[in-house]
Coordinates of C-alpha atoms and ligand atoms in Angstrom, one line a residue:
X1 CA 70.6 187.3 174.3
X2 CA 74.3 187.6 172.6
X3 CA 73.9 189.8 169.7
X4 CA 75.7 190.8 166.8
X5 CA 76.5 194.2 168.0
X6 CA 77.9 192.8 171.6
X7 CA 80.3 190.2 169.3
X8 CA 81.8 193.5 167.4
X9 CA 82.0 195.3 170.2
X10 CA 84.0 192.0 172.6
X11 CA 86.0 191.4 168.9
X12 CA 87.3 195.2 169.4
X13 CA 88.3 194.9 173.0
X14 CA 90.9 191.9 171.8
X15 CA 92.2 194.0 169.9
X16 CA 92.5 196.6 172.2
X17 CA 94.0 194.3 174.7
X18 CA 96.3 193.1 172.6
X19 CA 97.8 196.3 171.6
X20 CA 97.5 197.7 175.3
X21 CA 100.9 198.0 177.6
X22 CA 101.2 195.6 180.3
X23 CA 99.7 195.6 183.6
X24 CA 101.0 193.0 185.8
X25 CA 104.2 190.8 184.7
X26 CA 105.0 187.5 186.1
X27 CA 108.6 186.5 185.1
X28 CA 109.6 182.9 185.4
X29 CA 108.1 183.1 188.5
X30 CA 108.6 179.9 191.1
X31 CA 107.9 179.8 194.8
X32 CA 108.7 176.5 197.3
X33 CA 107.4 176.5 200.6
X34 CA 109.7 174.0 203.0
X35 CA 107.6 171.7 205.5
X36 CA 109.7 170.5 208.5
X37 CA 108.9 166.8 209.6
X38 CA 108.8 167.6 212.9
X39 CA 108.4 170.6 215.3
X40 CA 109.5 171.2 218.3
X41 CA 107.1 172.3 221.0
X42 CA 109.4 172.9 223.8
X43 CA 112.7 173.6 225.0
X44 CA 113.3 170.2 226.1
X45 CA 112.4 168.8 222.8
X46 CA 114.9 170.7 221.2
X47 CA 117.7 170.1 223.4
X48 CA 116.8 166.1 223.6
X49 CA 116.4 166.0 219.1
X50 CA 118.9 168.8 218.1
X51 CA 118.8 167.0 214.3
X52 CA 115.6 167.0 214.2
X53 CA 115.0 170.4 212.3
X54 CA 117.2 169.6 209.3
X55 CA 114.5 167.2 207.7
X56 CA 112.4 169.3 205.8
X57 CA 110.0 168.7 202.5
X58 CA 109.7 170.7 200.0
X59 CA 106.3 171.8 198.2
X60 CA 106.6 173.8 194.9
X61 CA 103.5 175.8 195.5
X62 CA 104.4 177.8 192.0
X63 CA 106.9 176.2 189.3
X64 CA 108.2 178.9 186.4
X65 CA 105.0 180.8 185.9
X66 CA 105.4 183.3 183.5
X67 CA 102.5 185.2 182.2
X68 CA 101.8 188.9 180.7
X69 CA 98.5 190.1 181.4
X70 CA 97.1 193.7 180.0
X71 CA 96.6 196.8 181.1
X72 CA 92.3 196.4 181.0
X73 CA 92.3 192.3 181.2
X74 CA 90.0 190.7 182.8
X75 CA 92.3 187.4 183.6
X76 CA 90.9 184.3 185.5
X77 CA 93.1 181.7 187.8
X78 CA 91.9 178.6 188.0
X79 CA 92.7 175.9 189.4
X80 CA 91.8 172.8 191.7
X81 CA 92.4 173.1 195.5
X82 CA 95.9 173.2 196.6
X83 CA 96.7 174.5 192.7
X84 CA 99.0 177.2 193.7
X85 CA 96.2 180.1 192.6
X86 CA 96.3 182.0 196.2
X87 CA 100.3 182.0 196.1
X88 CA 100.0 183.4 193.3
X89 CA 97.7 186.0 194.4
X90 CA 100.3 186.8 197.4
X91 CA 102.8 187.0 195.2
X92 CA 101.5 189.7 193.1
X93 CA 100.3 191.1 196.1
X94 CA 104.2 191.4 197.5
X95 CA 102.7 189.1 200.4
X96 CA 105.4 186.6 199.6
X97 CA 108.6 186.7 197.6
X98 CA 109.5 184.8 194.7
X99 CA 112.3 182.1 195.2
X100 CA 113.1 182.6 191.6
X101 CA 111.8 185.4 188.9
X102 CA 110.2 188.9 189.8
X103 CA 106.9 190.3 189.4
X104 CA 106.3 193.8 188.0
X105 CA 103.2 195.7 188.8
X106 CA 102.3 198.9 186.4
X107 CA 99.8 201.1 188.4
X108 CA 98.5 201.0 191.9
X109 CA 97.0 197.7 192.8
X110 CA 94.4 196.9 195.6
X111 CA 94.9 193.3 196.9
X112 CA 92.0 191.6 198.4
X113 CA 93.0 188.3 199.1
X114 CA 91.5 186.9 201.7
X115 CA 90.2 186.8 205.4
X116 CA 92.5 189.3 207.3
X117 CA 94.9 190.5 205.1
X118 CA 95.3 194.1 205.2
X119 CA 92.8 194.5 208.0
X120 CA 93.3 194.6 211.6
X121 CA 91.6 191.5 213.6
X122 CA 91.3 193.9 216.6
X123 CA 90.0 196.9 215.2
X124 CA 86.4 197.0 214.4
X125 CA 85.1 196.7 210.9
X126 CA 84.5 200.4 210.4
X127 CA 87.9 201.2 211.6
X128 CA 90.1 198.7 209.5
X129 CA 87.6 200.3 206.6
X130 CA 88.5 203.7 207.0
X131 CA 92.4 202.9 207.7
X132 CA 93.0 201.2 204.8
X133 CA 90.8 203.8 202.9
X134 CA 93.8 206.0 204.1
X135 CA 96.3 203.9 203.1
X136 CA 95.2 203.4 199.7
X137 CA 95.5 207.5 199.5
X138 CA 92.1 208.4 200.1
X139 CA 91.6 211.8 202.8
X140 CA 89.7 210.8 206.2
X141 CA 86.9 212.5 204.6
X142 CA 86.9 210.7 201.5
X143 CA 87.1 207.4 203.5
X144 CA 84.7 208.1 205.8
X145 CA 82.3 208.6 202.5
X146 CA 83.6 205.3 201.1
X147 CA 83.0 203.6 204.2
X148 CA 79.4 203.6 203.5
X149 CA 79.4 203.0 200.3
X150 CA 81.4 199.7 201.6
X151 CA 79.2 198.5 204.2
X152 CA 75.9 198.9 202.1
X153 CA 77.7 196.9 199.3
X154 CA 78.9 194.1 201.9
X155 CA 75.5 194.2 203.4
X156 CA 76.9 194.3 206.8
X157 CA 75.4 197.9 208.6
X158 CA 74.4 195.4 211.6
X159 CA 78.1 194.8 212.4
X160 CA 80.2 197.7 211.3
X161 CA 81.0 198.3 214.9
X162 CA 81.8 194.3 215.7
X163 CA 85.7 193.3 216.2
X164 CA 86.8 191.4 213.0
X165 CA 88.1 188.6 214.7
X166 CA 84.3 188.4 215.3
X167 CA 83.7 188.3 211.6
X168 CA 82.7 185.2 210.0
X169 CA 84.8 184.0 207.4
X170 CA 82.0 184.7 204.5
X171 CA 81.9 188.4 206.4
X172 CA 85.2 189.2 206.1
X173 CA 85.4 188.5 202.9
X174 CA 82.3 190.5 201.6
X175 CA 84.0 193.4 203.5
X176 CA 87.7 192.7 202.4
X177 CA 85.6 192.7 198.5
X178 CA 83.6 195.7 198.9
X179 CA 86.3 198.1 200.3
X180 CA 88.9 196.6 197.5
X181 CA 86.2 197.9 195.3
X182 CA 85.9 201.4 196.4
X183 CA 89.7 202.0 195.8
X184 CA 90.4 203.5 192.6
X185 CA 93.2 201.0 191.7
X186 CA 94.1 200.0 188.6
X187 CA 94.8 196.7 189.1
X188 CA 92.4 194.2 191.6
X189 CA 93.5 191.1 193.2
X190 CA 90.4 188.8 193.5
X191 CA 90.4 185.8 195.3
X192 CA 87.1 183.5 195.5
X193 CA 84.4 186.2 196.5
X194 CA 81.8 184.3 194.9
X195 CA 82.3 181.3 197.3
X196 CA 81.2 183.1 200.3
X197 CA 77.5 184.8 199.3
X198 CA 73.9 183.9 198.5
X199 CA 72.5 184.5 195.0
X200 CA 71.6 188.1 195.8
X201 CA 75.4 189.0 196.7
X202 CA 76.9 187.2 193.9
X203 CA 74.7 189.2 191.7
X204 CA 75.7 192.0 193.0
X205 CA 79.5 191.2 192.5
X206 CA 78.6 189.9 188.9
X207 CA 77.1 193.5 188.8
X208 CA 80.3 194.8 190.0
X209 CA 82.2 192.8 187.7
X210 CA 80.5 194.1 184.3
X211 CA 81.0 197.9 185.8
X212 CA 85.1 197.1 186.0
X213 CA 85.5 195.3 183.3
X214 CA 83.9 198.2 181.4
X215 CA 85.9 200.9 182.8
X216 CA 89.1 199.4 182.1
X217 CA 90.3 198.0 185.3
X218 CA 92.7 195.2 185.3
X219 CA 91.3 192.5 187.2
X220 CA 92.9 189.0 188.7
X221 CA 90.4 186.9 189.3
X222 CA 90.7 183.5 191.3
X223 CA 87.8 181.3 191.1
X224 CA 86.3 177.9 191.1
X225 CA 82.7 179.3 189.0
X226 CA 83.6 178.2 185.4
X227 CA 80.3 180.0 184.3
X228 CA 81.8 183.3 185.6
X229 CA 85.2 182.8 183.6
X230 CA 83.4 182.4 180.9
X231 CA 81.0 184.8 181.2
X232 CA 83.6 187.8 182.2
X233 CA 87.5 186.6 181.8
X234 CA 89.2 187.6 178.6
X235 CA 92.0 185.3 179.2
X236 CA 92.7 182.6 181.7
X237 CA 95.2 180.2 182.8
X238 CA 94.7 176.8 184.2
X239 CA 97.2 175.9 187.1
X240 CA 97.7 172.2 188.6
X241 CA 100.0 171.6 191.3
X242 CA 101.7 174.5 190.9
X243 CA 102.7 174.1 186.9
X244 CA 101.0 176.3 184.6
X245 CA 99.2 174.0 182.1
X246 CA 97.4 176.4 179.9
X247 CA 96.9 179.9 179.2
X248 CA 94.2 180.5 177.0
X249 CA 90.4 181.8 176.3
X250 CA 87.8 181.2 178.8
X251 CA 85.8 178.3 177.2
X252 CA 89.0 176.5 176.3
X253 CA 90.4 176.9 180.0
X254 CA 87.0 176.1 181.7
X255 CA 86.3 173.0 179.3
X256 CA 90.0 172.5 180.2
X257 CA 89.2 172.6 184.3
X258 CA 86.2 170.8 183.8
X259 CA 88.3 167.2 182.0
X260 CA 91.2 167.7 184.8
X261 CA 87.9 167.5 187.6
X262 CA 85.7 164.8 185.8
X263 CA 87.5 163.2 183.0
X264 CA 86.5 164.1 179.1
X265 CA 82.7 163.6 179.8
X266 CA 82.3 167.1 178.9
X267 CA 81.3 167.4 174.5
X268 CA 82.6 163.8 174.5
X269 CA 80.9 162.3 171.0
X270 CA 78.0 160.0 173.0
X271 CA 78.0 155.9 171.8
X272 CA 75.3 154.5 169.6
X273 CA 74.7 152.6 172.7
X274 CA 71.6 154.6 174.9
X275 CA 69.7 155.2 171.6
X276 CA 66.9 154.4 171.0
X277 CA 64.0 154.3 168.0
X278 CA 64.5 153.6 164.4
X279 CA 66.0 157.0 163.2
X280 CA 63.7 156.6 160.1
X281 CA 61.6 159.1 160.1
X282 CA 63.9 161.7 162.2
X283 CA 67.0 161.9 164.1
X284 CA 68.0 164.4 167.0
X285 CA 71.6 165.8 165.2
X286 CA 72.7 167.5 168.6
X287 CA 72.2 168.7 171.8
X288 CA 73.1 171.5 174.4
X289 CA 73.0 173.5 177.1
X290 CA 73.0 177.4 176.5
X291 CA 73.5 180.3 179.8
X292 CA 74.2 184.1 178.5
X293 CA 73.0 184.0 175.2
X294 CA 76.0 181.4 174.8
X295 CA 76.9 177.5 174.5
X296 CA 78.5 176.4 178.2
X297 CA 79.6 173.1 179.6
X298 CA 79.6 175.0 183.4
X299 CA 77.2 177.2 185.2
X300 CA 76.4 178.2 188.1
X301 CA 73.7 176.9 190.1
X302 CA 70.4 179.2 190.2
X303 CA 71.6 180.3 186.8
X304 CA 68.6 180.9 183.4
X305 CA 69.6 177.6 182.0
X306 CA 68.4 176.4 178.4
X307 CA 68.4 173.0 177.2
X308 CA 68.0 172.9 173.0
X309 CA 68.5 169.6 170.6
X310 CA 68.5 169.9 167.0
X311 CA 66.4 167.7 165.2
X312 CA 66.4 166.2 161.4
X313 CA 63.2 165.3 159.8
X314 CA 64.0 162.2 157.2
X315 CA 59.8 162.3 156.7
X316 CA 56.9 164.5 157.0
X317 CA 56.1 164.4 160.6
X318 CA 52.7 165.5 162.5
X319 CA 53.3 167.7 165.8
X320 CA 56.5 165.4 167.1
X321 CA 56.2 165.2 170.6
X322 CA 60.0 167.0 172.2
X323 CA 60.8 166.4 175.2
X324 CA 64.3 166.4 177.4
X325 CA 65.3 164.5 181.3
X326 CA 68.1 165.5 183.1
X327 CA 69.9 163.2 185.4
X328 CA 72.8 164.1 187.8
X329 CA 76.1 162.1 188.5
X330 CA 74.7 159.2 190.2
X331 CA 72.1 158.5 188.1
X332 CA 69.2 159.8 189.9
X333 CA 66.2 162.1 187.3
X334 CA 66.3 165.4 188.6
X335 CA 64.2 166.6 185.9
X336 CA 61.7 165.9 183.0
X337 CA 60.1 167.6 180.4
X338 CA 58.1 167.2 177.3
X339 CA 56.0 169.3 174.8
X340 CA 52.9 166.9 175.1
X341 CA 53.0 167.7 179.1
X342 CA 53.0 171.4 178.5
X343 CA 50.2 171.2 175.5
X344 CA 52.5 172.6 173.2
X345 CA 51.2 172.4 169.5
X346 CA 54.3 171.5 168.0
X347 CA 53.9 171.6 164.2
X348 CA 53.9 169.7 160.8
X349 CA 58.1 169.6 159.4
X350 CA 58.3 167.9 155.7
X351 CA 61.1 166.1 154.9
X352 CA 64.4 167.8 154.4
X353 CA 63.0 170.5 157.4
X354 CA 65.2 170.8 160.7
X355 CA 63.5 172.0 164.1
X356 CA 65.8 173.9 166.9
X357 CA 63.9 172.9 170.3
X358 CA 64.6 174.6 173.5
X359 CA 63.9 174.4 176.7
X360 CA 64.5 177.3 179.4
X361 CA 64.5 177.0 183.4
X362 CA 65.9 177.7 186.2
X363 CA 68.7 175.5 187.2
X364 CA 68.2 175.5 191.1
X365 CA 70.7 172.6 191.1
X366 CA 73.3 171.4 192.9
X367 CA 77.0 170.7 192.7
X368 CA 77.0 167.5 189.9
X369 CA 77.4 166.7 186.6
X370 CA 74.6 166.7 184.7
X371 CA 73.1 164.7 182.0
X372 CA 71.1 165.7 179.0
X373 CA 68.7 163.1 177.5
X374 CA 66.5 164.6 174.5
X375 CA 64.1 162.5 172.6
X376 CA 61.6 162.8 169.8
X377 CA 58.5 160.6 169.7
X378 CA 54.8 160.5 167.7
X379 CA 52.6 162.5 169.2
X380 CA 49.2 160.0 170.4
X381 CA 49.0 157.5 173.5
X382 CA 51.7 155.2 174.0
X383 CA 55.3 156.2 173.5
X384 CA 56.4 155.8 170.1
X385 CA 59.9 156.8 170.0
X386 CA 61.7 158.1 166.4
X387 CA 65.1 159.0 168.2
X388 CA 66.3 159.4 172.3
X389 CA 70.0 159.8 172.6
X390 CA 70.9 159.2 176.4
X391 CA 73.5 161.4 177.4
X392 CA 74.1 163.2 174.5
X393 CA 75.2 166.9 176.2
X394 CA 76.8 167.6 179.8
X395 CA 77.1 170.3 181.8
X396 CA 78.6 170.8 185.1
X397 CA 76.9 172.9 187.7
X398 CA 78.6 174.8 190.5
X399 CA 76.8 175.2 193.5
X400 CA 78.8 176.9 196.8
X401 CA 77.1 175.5 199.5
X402 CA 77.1 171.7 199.3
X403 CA 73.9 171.0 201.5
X404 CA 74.0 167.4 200.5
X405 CA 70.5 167.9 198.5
X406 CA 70.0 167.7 194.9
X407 CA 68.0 170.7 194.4
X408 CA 69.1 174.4 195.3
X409 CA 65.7 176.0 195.6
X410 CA 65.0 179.3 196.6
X411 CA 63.6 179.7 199.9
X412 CA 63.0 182.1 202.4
X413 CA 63.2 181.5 206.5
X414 CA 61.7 183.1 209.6
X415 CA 62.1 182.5 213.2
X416 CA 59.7 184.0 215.6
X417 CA 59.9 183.5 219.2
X418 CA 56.9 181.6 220.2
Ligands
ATP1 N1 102.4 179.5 203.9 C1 102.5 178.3 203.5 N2 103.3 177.4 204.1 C2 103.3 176.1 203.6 N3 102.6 175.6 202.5 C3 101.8 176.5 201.9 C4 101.6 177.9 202.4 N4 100.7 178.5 201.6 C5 100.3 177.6 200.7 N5 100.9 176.4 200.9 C6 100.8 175.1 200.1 O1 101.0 175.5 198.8 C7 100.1 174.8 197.9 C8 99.3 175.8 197.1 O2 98.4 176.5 198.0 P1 97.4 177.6 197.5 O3 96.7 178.2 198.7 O4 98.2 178.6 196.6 O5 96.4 176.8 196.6 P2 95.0 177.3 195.9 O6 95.1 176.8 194.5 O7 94.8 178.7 196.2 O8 94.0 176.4 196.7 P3 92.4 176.6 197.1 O9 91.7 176.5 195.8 O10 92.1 175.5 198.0 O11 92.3 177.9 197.8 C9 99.2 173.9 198.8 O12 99.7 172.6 198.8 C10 99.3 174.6 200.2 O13 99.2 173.6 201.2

């Protein structure tokens, strides 16, 4: 999948970026919100608890962020819940003021941030559309053009004449997206439009996504889908409770975010303990997990997932019997495979010879970590095992509906009135 050419051509746009002016600046930047204990409700409460107001708590939302990001980056936020990332956002939106440092934006920038902002709740959506078409200097005529193009992108033709108060959540955020899109800004605000569609929509933004990224747009991107930093960020930066704790590639940041969620499970080196066979005649030297052409410890569920193991032959061996099991968080097989069940002829290795193994499928899975078991055994009845390392790779998959099942399979519904 990843190819020489495609490695040349990502090596020269690091060092284009690195040369290349800056886009957005974000100077020492630090933002507290204050939380009163108590508040008052009515007059009488306020007359009977005059003190009452002056308790406050404070919550540093952002503490002394300073980053540079380039004219043409493609930079990722991440963070867990309550991180700071949307602050952030609003503060490089102008939607709230720094307590201490400034932000300096080079070029026009189109904020979509979230549910509501910029749009009118009253208007419908084909109004608040063409409005801030206007306002992001487009002619009616222009805008009205646009607005199509917006609606068929958001999917949404059935409700382009619906209130947006009226919107779901998931609705307004596919519009807020798609018109953000259509404005020839040079700088996007992004916050978490992959949480709120099905596979077909977030393809469509991924789609989206590859198209910016190749025109040159500067793009802030929040999101909780490690496999898309990876897969599109040229820089990101890790933020935790408001302090920034790393700016740095996308594998290192998303390995990063993965350890502060689960703990260094992720590439940890596995214990001889969970092996099993003698190791005489062969020994399994690794295993992984590839998405994209490309190693990953995070994907996205519904992702081309492979599974590979790399295996050292100590002694001629006769069609070795390959196979792999995959086991979420709490233990439970979600999946097993294995060369013999396929009828895969497998072939003769002499000693000294190494076999790659990999197995590709469809990772319809849900939110968990997952385990990666891979095992080599004589091929004949019985199971005669010359190596199984439990555990040996991980990989965390990000599903953005938690339907409480382990399985995220594709389906299709219907409802007819009967
Ligand atoms: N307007 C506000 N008033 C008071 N506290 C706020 C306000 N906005 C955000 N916060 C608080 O600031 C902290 C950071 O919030 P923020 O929304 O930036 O987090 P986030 O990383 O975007 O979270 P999530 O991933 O859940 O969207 C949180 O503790 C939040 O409760």
């Amino acid at each position: 999948m990843s190819s020489a050419p495609s490695t040349a051509r990502e090596a020269r746009r690091k060092e284009r970026l690195a040369a290349a002016p800056p886009a957005v600046e974000v100077d020492h930047v630090s933002k507290t919100f204050r939380l009163p204990h108590q508040q008052f409700h009515t007059l009488k409460e306020r007359v009977l608890h005059p003190m009452r107001s002056m308790t406050y708590d404070e919550l540093h939302a952002l503490k002394d962020v300073d980053v540079t990001i380039r004219q043409g980056e493609f930079f990722g936020i991440v963070g867990r819940n309550g991180s700071g990332k949307s602050t952030l956002l609003k503060c490089l939106a102008g939607i709230y003021r720094p307590d201490h440092g400034r932000v300096k934006l080079h070029g026009r920038l189109s904020p979509f941030i979230e549910l509501g902002v910029g749009f009118n709740p009253d208007l419908t959506a084909r109004d608040n559309v063409v409005i801030n078409a206007v306002m992001m200097g487009l002619t009616r005529r222009e805008a009205r053009r646009a607005f199509d193009q917006v609606v068929e992108f958001a999917e949404l033709q059935e409700f382009v004449d619906l209130k947006l108060k009226n919107y779901s959540s998931g609705m307004a955020v596919r519009l807020g997206f798609a018109t953000a899109i259509q404005v020839d800004a040079d700088v996007l605000l992004v916050d978490e439009v992959l949480a709120v569609g099905d596979a077909a929509f977030q393809q469509k933004c991924f789609e989206e996504f590859t198209r910016l990224r190749a025109s040159g747009k500067t793009i802030v991107f929040v999101t909780h889908d490690m496999a898309a930093v990876e897969r599109f960020c040229d820089r990101a930066m890790l933020i935790e409770r408001g302090d920034v704790l790393d700016i740095a590639g996308p594998h290192e940041i998303a390995q990063a975010y993965n350890e502060l969620n689960f703990g260094r499970l992720v590439h940890d080196t596995p214990t001889e303990e969970g092996r099993y066979g003698d190791q005489v005649a062969c020994e399994i030297s690794d295993a992984w997990f590839e998405a994209f052409g490309e190693r990953v410890a995070q994907i996205g569920t519904g992702t081309g997932l492979t599974a590979a193991m790399r295996v050292h032959f100590h002694q001629a061996v006769e069609n070795p019997v390959f196979a792999f099991t995959l086991r979420n968080e709490i233990g439970h097989t979600v999946f097993a495979a294995s060369s013999e069940w396929k009828g895969t002829e497998t072939g003769s290795y002499a000693a000294g010879e190494e076999a790659v193994v990999r197995m590709e499928f469809h990772a319809v899975l849900a939110t968990s970590l997952y385990k990666l078991t891979p095992s080599v055994a004589r091929a004949g009845s019985g199971a005669d095992t010359m190596d199984l390392r439990e555990d040996l790779a991980t990989l965390y998959v990000h599903a953005t509906q938690d339907t409480g099942a382990i399985l995220h399979l594709p389906y299709s519904l219907e409802v007819e009135r009967g």
